[in-house]
Short mmCIF file of C-alpha atoms in Angstrom, two decimals:
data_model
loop_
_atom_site.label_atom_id
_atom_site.label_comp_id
_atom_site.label_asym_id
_atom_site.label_seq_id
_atom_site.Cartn_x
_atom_site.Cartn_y
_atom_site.Cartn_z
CA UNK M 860 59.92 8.18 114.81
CA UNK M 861 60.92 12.10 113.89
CA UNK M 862 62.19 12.74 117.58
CA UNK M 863 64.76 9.88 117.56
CA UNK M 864 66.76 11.83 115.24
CA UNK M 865 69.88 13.57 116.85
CA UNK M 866 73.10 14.90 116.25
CA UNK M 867 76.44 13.59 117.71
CA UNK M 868 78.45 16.55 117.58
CA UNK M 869 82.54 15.80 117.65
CA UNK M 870 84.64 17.67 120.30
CA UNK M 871 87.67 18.83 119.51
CA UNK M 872 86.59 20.06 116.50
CA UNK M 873 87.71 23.13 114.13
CA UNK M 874 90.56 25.35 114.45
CA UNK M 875 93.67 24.55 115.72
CA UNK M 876 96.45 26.57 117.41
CA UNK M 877 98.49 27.15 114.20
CA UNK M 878 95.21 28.07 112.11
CA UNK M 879 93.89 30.26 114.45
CA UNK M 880 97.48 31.46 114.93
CA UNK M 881 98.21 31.93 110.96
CA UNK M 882 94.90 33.49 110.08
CA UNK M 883 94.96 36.23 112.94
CA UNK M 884 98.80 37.15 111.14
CA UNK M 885 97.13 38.22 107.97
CA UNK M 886 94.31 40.23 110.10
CA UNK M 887 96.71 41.52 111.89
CA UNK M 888 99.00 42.35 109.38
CA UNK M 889 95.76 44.53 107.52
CA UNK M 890 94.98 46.34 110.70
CA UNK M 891 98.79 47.12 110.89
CA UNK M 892 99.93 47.86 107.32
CA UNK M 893 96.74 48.03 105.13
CA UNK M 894 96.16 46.65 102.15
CA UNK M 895 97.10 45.28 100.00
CA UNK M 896 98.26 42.33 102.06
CA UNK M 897 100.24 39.37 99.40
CA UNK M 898 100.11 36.04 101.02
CA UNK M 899 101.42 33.19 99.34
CA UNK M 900 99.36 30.34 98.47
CA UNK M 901 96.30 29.83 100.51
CA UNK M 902 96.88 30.64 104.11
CA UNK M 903 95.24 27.60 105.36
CA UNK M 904 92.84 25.53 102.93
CA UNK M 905 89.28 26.74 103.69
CA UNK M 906 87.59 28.38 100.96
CA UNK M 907 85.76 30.33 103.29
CA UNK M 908 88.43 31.70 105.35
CA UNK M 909 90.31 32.93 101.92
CA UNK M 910 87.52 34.41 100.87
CA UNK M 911 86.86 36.38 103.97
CA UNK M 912 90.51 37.79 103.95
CA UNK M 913 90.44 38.54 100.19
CA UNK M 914 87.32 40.91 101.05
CA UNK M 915 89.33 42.37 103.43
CA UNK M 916 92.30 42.80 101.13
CA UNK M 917 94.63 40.14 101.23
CA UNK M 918 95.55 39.49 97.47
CA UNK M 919 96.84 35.27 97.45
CA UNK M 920 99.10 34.33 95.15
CA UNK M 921 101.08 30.96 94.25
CA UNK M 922 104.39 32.39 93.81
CA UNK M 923 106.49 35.36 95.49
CA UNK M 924 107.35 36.70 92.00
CA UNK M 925 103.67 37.54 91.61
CA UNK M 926 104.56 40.27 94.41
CA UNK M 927 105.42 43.43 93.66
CA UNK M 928 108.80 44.76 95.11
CA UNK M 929 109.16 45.51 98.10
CA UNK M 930 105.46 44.52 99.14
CA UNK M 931 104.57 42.90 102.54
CA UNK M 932 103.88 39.33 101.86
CA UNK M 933 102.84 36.64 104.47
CA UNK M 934 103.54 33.08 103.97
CA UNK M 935 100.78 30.26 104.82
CA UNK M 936 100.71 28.16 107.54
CA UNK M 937 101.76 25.03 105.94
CA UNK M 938 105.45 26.49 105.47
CA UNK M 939 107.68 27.13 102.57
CA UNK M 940 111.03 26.37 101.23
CA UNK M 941 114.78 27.71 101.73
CA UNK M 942 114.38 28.48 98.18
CA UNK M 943 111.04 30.64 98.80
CA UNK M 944 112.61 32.54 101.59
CA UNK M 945 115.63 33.09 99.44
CA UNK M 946 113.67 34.47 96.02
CA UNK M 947 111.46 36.86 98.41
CA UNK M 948 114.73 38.40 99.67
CA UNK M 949 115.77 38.87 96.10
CA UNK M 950 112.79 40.91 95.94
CA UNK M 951 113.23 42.71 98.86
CA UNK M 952 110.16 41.86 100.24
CA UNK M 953 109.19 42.10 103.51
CA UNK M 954 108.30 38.63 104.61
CA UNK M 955 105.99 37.51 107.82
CA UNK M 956 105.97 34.17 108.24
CA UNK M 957 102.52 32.03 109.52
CA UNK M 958 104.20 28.51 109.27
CA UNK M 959 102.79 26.43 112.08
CA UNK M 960 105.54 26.12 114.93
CA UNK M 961 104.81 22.10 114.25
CA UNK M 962 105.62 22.36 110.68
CA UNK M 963 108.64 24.29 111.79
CA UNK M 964 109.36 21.46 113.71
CA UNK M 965 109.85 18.99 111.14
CA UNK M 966 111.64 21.44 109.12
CA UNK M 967 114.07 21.62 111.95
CA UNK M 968 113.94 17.68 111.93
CA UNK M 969 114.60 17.16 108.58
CA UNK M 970 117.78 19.77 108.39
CA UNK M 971 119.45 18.15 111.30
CA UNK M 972 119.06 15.08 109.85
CA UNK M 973 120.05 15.74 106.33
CA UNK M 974 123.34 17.77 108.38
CA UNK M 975 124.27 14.26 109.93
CA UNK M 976 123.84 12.73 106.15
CA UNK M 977 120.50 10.34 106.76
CA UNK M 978 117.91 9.33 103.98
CA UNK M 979 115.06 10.71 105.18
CA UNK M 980 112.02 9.23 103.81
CA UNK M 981 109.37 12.17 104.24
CA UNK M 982 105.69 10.10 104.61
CA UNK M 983 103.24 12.64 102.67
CA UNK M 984 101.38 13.96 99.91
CA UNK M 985 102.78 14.33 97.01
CA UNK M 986 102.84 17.99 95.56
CA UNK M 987 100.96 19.22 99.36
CA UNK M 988 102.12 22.44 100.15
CA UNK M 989 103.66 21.06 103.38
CA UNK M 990 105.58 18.38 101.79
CA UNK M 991 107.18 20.65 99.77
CA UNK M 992 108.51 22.83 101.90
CA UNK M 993 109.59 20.21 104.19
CA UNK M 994 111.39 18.68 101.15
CA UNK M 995 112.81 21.51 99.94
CA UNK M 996 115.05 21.83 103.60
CA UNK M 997 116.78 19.32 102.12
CA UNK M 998 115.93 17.87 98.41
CA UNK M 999 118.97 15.47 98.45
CA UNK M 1000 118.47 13.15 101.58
CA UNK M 1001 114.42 13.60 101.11
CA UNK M 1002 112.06 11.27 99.44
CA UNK M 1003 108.44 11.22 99.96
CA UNK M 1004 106.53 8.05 100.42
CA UNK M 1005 102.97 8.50 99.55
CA UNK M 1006 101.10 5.85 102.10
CA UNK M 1007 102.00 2.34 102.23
CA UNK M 1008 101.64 1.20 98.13
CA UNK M 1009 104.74 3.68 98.10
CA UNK M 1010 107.10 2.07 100.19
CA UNK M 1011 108.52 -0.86 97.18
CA UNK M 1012 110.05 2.58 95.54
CA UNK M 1013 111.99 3.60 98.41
CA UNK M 1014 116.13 3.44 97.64
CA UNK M 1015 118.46 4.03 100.20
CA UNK M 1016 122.07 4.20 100.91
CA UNK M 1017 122.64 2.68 104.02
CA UNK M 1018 119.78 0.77 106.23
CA UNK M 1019 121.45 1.41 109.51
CA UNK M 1020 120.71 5.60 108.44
CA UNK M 1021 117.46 5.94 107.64
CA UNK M 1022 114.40 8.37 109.48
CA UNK M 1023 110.85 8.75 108.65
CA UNK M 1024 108.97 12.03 109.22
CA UNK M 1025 105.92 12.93 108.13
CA UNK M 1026 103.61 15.58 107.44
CA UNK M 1027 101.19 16.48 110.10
CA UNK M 1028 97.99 16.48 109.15
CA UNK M 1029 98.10 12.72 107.73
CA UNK M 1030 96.20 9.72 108.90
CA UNK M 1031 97.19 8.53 112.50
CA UNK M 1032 96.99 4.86 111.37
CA UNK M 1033 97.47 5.02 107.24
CA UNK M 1034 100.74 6.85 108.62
CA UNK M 1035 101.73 3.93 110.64
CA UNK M 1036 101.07 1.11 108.55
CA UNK M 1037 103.12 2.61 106.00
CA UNK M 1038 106.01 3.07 109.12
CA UNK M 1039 105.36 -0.58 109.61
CA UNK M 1040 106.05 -1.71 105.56
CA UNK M 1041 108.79 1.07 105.79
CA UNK M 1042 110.35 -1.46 108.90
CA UNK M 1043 109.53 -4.54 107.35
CA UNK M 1044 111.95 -3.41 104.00
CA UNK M 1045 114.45 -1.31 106.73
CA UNK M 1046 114.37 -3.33 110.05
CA UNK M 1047 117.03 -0.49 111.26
CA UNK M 1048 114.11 2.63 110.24
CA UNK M 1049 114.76 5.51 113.39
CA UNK M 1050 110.96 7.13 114.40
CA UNK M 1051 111.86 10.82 114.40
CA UNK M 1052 112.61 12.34 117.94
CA UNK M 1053 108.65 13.50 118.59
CA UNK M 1054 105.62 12.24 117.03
CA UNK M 1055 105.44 14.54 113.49
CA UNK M 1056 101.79 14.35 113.25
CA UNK M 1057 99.92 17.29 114.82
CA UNK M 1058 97.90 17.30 118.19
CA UNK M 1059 94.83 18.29 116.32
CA UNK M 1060 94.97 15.99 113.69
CA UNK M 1061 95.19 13.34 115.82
CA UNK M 1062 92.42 15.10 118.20
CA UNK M 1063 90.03 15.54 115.60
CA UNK M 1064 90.53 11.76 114.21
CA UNK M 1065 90.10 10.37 117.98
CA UNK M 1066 86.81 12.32 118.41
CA UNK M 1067 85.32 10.94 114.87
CA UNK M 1068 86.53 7.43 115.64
CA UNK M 1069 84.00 7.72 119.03
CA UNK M 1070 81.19 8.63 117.12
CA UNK M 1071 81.18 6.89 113.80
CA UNK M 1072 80.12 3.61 115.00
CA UNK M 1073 76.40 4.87 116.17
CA UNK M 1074 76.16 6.98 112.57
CA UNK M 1075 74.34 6.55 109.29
CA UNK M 1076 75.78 9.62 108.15
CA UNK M 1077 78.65 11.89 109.36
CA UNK M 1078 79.21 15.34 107.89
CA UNK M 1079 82.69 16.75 107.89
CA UNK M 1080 83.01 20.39 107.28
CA UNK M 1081 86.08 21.50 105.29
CA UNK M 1082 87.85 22.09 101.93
CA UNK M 1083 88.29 19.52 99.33
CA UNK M 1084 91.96 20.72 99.02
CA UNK M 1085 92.36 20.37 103.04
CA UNK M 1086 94.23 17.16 103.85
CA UNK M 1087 93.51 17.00 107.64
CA UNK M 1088 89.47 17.74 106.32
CA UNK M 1089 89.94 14.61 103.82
CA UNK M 1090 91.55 12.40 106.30
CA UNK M 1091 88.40 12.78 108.92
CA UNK M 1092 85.94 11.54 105.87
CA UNK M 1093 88.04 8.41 105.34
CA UNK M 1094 88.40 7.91 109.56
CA UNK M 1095 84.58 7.96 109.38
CA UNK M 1096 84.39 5.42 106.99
CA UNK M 1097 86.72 3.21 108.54
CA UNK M 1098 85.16 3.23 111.74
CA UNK M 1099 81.54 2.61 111.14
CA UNK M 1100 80.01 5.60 109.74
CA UNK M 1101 77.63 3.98 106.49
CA UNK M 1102 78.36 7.25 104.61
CA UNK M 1103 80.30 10.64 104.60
CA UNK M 1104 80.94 13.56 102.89
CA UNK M 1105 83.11 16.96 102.92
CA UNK M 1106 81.52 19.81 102.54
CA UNK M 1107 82.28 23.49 102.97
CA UNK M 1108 79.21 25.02 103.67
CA UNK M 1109 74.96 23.84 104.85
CA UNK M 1110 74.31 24.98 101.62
CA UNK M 1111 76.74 22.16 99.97
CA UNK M 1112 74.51 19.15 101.81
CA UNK M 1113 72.48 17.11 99.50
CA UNK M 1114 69.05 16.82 101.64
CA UNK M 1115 69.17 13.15 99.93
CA UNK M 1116 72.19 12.32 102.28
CA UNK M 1117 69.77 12.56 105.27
CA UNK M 1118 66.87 9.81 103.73
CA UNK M 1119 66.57 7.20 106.32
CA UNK M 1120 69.20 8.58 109.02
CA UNK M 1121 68.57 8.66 112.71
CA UNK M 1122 71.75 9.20 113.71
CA UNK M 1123 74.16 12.09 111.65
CA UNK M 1124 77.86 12.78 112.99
CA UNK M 1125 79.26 16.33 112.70
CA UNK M 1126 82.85 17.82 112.57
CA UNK M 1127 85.05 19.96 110.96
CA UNK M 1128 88.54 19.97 109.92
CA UNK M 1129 91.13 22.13 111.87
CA UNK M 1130 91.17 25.25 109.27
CA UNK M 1131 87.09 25.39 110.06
CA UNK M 1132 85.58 28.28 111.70
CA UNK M 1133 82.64 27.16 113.65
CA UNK M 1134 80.75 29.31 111.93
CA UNK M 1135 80.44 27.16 109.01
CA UNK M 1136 79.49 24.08 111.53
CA UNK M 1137 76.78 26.05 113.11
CA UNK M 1138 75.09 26.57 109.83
CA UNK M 1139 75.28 22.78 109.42
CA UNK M 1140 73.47 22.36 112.55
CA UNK M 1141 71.02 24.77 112.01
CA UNK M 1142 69.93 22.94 108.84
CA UNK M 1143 69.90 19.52 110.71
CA UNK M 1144 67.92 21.23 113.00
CA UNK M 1145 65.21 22.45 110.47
CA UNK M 1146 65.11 18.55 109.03
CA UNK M 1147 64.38 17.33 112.72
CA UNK M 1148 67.69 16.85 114.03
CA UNK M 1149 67.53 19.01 117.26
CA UNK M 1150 68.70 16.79 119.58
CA UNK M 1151 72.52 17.75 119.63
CA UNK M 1152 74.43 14.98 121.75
CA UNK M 1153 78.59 16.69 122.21
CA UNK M 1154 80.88 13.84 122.12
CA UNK M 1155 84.41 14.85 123.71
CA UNK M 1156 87.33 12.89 123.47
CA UNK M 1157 89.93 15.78 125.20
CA UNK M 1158 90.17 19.41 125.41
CA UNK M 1159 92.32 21.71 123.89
CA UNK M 1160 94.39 24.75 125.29
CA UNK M 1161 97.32 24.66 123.02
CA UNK M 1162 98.04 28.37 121.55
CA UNK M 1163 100.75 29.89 119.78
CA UNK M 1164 102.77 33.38 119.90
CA UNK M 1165 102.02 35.29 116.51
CA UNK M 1166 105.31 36.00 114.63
CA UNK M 1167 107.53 38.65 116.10
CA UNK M 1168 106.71 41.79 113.76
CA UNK M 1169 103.25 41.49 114.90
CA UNK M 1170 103.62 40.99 118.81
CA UNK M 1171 103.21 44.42 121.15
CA UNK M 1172 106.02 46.42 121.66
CA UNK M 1173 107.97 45.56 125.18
CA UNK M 1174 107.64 48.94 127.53
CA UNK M 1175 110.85 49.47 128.28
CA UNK M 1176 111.52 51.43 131.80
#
């Protein structure tokens, strides 16, 4: 029957405070400065997004020595290194920083930790942008831990001084089955002071857990090289969903996907504009999926302060 088809529609989807937050600095910074506008690295991993900014004049590149002296250059919202802050200085460039305030968080974590001499075993990707910089706070009381396979590697110097943190846009529960191998090896493992993975991470997971049950098919929209995007397709999987895939645009959607399905989940990862998901459901629609059913597991109202060179000047009296 063509008119059971429908759509279950995941809510909170898309951006996130410290996307929304990191991608208004560059715009911002344009409007203020001109271009060119250097940022380092992708400013948050949506092909789309970068691609929108580039036509607008922001010039990405992987390294600060690929900035000319003296240049404006912003840095992305997953957050960089001592060592990055340090070689843009050399250059006297002028820096604006988009890290997320909760990657700045567990930066702040891991140097107060490292400053009271703990291994900190740092539960992330290995070579993501975020781990890096994390790491790099403080490369010799650091190790990362790659999910739970990782945790046999682990050496440390004294079980009764050991932390995990992690970075936040990981797996709610792959994250906390490798915490519990990481206790079973380190019975004496600290949790760090406040949970490291983000609100919207854990958001977006939540609301695809609800839905994936009652789909054939669920759609995530996002960027092969986003880890919060990645994590959704796998919660999907694990929770019911026969199939999904990651895709950045409608375009990207093999019409074979939809052979057979009644029921197609849709949601996007947290560097998304909704935009892109809007296309999606405007070619579900044309392929008899019109019947758009919202499922919302909480709402959002979380938003950040841009960084401080960008803010209005205070009218002083």
């Amino acid at each position: 029957m063509a008119d059971s088809k429908r759509v279950l529609l995941a809510s909170p989807r898309g951006y996130c405070a410290g996307v929304d937050r990191a991608v208004e600095t560059v715009e911002r910074t344009l409007d203020k400065h001109g271009a060119p506008v250097y940022v380092r690295k992708e400013i948050v991993h949506n092909r789309h997004v970068v691609e929108t900014l580039q036509e607008r004049g922001a010039i990405f590149v992987d390294e600060t020595d690929q900035v000319p002296e003296g240049a404006i250059v912003v840095f992305s919202a997953h957050g960089v290194s001592p060592e990055v802050h340090k070689t843009a200085e050399e250059r006297q460039l002028r820096t604006i920083d988009a890290t997320c305030p909760l990657v700045t968080k567990v930066h702040q974590e891991a140097k107060r930790f490292a400053r009271d001499d703990y291994d900190i075993i740092l539960i992330g990707h290995e070579g993501h942008e975020e781990v890096e910089g994390t790491a790099g706070e403080a490369p010799r009381h650091i190790q990362v831990v790659d999910g739970p396979d990782a945790v046999d590697d682990v050496q440390v110097r004294d079980e009764s001084r050991v932390i995990w943190l992690s970075q936040t846009t990981l797996s709610v529960d792959e994250t906390m089955e490798t915490v519990h191998r990481l206790r079973e090896r380190f019975p004496l493992l600290n949790d760090p002071p406040s949970d490291d993975i983000c609100y919207a991470t854990q958001n977006r997971q939540v609301a695809v857990k609800a839905l994936a049950p009652e789909c054939d098919l669920v759609i995530v929209v996002g960027s092969q090289n986003s880890s919060n995007s990645q994590r959704l397709v796998e919660v999907a999987l694990q929770n019911g969903a026969q199939a999904s895939y990651l895709v950045d645009y409608a375009r990207d959607i093999d019409l074979a996907w939809l052979d057979g399905v009644t029921t197609v989940g849709v949601t996007s990862g947290a560097s998304v504009p909704e935009v892109l998901v809007r296309g999606v459901l405007d070619l579900l629609a044309e392929h008899g999926y019109e019947d758009v059913q919202s499922v919302t597991t909480a709402q959002e109202t979380l938003t950040f302060a841009l960084p401080r060179e960008l803010r209005p000047a205070r009218v002083t009296r």
